[in-house]
Amino acid sequence: MNEAPRQVRIAVGVWLATAVFVLFTAAGLWFQRGEIEQLSKKPPGEVTTFLVALTVMAVIFAGLYAWLTRLFLKRRNWARIALSLIAIVHMMWLLLVGISPASLVTLLLICVAIVFTWQARTAQWFAEVREQ
């Protein structure tokens, strides 16, 4: 297999960075639990339920990004499509949960990853597999 072009390596790096950032963001929320309780004026049980839901979703998205990125690097074109669809679902989830600085960074990472995933050189790299 030929070495992946720069655009593909950047896309892979940004997808994996997105996965790691999502996990660190979820973990960081647990350290801010008291502040979340104060700001939301919700009982501790509700805040815990909310944090568990966010953490579960973060693990699911990060796992999907890692798995699909691995397949993307193996030139599975369907993984490129799936990454983009999962990213769109993730963006909608972030907008539903609420905008924060961390979610804006996540949205930016996702947008950059999608751009590099669908660049012409990346498409050409996938086409080389079909030609062989």
mmCIF file of C-alpha atoms in Angstrom:
data_model
loop_
_atom_site.group_PDB
_atom_site.id
_atom_site.type_symbol
_atom_site.label_atom_id
_atom_site.label_comp_id
_atom_site.label_asym_id
_atom_site.label_seq_id
_atom_site.Cartn_x
_atom_site.Cartn_y
_atom_site.Cartn_z
ATOM 1 C CA MET A 1 0.000 0.000 0.000
ATOM 2 C CA ASN A 2 1.315 3.448 -0.899
ATOM 3 C CA GLU A 3 1.893 5.928 1.860
ATOM 4 C CA ALA A 4 -1.151 8.086 2.524
ATOM 5 C CA PRO A 5 -0.991 11.645 1.174
ATOM 6 C CA ARG A 6 -0.686 14.598 3.489
ATOM 7 C CA GLN A 7 -4.424 15.403 3.343
ATOM 8 C CA VAL A 8 -5.316 11.882 4.463
ATOM 9 C CA ARG A 9 -2.807 11.987 7.330
ATOM 10 C CA ILE A 10 -4.217 15.344 8.448
ATOM 11 C CA ALA A 11 -7.783 14.005 8.277
ATOM 12 C CA VAL A 12 -6.799 10.956 10.334
ATOM 13 C CA GLY A 13 -5.032 13.148 12.888
ATOM 14 C CA VAL A 14 -7.975 15.503 13.246
ATOM 15 C CA TRP A 15 -10.505 12.650 13.560
ATOM 16 C CA LEU A 16 -8.406 11.076 16.317
ATOM 17 C CA ALA A 17 -7.873 14.455 17.982
ATOM 18 C CA THR A 18 -11.640 14.927 17.957
ATOM 19 C CA ALA A 19 -12.126 11.554 19.662
ATOM 20 C CA VAL A 20 -9.571 12.356 22.360
ATOM 21 C CA PHE A 21 -10.908 15.879 22.891
ATOM 22 C CA VAL A 22 -14.464 14.573 23.311
ATOM 23 C CA LEU A 23 -13.299 12.128 25.989
ATOM 24 C CA PHE A 24 -11.282 14.760 27.850
ATOM 25 C CA THR A 25 -14.209 17.183 27.714
ATOM 26 C CA ALA A 26 -16.547 14.585 29.234
ATOM 27 C CA ALA A 27 -14.006 13.751 31.941
ATOM 28 C CA GLY A 28 -13.523 17.429 32.692
ATOM 29 C CA LEU A 29 -17.231 17.900 33.308
ATOM 30 C CA TRP A 30 -17.070 15.409 36.176
ATOM 31 C CA PHE A 31 -14.500 17.645 37.892
ATOM 32 C CA GLN A 32 -16.895 20.590 37.502
ATOM 33 C CA ARG A 33 -19.850 18.709 38.914
ATOM 34 C CA GLY A 34 -20.340 21.033 41.910
ATOM 35 C CA GLU A 35 -20.283 24.080 39.688
ATOM 36 C CA ILE A 36 -22.792 22.443 37.325
ATOM 37 C CA GLU A 37 -25.110 21.747 40.274
ATOM 38 C CA GLN A 38 -24.868 25.374 41.413
ATOM 39 C CA LEU A 39 -25.449 26.871 37.975
ATOM 40 C CA SER A 40 -28.264 24.550 36.976
ATOM 41 C CA LYS A 41 -29.891 24.505 40.433
ATOM 42 C CA LYS A 42 -30.659 20.823 39.817
ATOM 43 C CA PRO A 43 -30.456 18.133 42.480
ATOM 44 C CA PRO A 44 -27.243 16.046 42.532
ATOM 45 C CA GLY A 45 -29.065 12.994 41.153
ATOM 46 C CA GLU A 46 -30.181 14.844 38.031
ATOM 47 C CA VAL A 47 -26.710 16.259 37.464
ATOM 48 C CA THR A 48 -25.238 12.766 37.795
ATOM 49 C CA THR A 49 -27.761 11.384 35.299
ATOM 50 C CA PHE A 50 -26.913 14.204 32.896
ATOM 51 C CA LEU A 51 -23.166 13.625 33.250
ATOM 52 C CA VAL A 52 -23.552 9.875 32.776
ATOM 53 C CA ALA A 53 -25.547 10.469 29.582
ATOM 54 C CA LEU A 54 -22.918 12.899 28.266
ATOM 55 C CA THR A 55 -20.126 10.494 29.145
ATOM 56 C CA VAL A 56 -21.825 7.545 27.456
ATOM 57 C CA MET A 57 -22.380 9.588 24.301
ATOM 58 C CA ALA A 58 -18.774 10.833 24.376
ATOM 59 C CA VAL A 59 -17.462 7.271 24.624
ATOM 60 C CA ILE A 60 -19.744 6.158 21.774
ATOM 61 C CA PHE A 61 -18.685 9.011 19.490
ATOM 62 C CA ALA A 62 -14.992 8.633 20.356
ATOM 63 C CA GLY A 63 -15.151 4.883 19.778
ATOM 64 C CA LEU A 64 -16.880 5.321 16.434
ATOM 65 C CA TYR A 65 -14.367 7.959 15.350
ATOM 66 C CA ALA A 66 -11.418 5.744 16.312
ATOM 67 C CA TRP A 67 -12.842 2.610 14.654
ATOM 68 C CA LEU A 68 -13.968 4.363 11.468
ATOM 69 C CA THR A 69 -10.713 6.315 11.202
ATOM 70 C CA ARG A 70 -8.797 3.047 11.308
ATOM 71 C CA LEU A 71 -10.953 1.712 8.452
ATOM 72 C CA PHE A 72 -10.618 5.034 6.612
ATOM 73 C CA LEU A 73 -6.845 4.630 6.753
ATOM 74 C CA LYS A 74 -7.277 1.139 5.285
ATOM 75 C CA ARG A 75 -9.029 2.811 2.318
ATOM 76 C CA ARG A 76 -12.553 1.676 3.068
ATOM 77 C CA ASN A 77 -14.604 4.295 1.234
ATOM 78 C CA TRP A 78 -17.740 3.460 3.217
ATOM 79 C CA ALA A 79 -15.823 4.426 6.385
ATOM 80 C CA ARG A 80 -15.258 7.895 4.947
ATOM 81 C CA ILE A 81 -18.998 8.232 4.376
ATOM 82 C CA ALA A 82 -19.804 6.809 7.816
ATOM 83 C CA LEU A 83 -17.352 9.205 9.504
ATOM 84 C CA SER A 84 -19.110 12.132 7.892
ATOM 85 C CA LEU A 85 -22.584 10.887 8.836
ATOM 86 C CA ILE A 86 -21.539 10.197 12.441
ATOM 87 C CA ALA A 87 -19.978 13.659 12.570
ATOM 88 C CA ILE A 88 -23.232 15.263 11.418
ATOM 89 C CA VAL A 89 -25.147 13.358 14.098
ATOM 90 C CA HIS A 90 -22.527 14.438 16.638
ATOM 91 C CA MET A 91 -22.857 18.081 15.604
ATOM 92 C CA MET A 92 -26.635 17.917 15.999
ATOM 93 C CA TRP A 93 -26.168 16.287 19.428
ATOM 94 C CA LEU A 94 -23.820 19.111 20.487
ATOM 95 C CA LEU A 95 -26.297 21.750 19.368
ATOM 96 C CA LEU A 96 -29.090 19.945 21.217
ATOM 97 C CA VAL A 97 -27.127 19.683 24.476
ATOM 98 C CA GLY A 98 -26.056 23.302 24.384
ATOM 99 C CA ILE A 99 -23.262 25.503 23.152
ATOM 100 C CA SER A 100 -20.125 25.835 25.245
ATOM 101 C CA PRO A 101 -16.516 26.682 24.422
ATOM 102 C CA ALA A 102 -15.678 22.964 24.392
ATOM 103 C CA SER A 103 -18.531 22.147 22.013
ATOM 104 C CA LEU A 104 -17.418 24.953 19.695
ATOM 105 C CA VAL A 105 -13.907 23.477 19.606
ATOM 106 C CA THR A 106 -15.428 20.053 18.889
ATOM 107 C CA LEU A 107 -17.534 21.528 16.072
ATOM 108 C CA LEU A 108 -14.442 23.188 14.610
ATOM 109 C CA LEU A 109 -12.447 19.940 14.782
ATOM 110 C CA ILE A 110 -15.271 18.049 13.087
ATOM 111 C CA CYS A 111 -15.533 20.640 10.302
ATOM 112 C CA VAL A 112 -11.786 20.548 9.652
ATOM 113 C CA ALA A 113 -11.805 16.737 9.638
ATOM 114 C CA ILE A 114 -14.688 16.638 7.153
ATOM 115 C CA VAL A 115 -12.947 19.114 4.848
ATOM 116 C CA PHE A 116 -9.759 17.021 4.721
ATOM 117 C CA THR A 117 -11.749 13.781 4.445
ATOM 118 C CA TRP A 118 -13.428 14.988 1.255
ATOM 119 C CA GLN A 119 -10.581 16.829 -0.453
ATOM 120 C CA ALA A 120 -9.792 15.900 -4.048
ATOM 121 C CA ARG A 121 -6.428 14.322 -3.155
ATOM 122 C CA THR A 122 -8.136 12.090 -0.590
ATOM 123 C CA ALA A 123 -10.698 10.994 -3.179
ATOM 124 C CA GLN A 124 -7.862 10.268 -5.601
ATOM 125 C CA TRP A 125 -6.143 8.152 -2.922
ATOM 126 C CA PHE A 126 -9.320 6.087 -2.552
ATOM 127 C CA ALA A 127 -9.690 5.814 -6.336
ATOM 128 C CA GLU A 128 -6.190 4.318 -6.612
ATOM 129 C CA VAL A 129 -7.424 1.258 -4.705
ATOM 130 C CA ARG A 130 -10.305 0.712 -7.136
ATOM 131 C CA GLU A 131 -7.919 0.956 -10.097
ATOM 132 C CA GLN A 132 -5.612 -1.816 -8.824
#
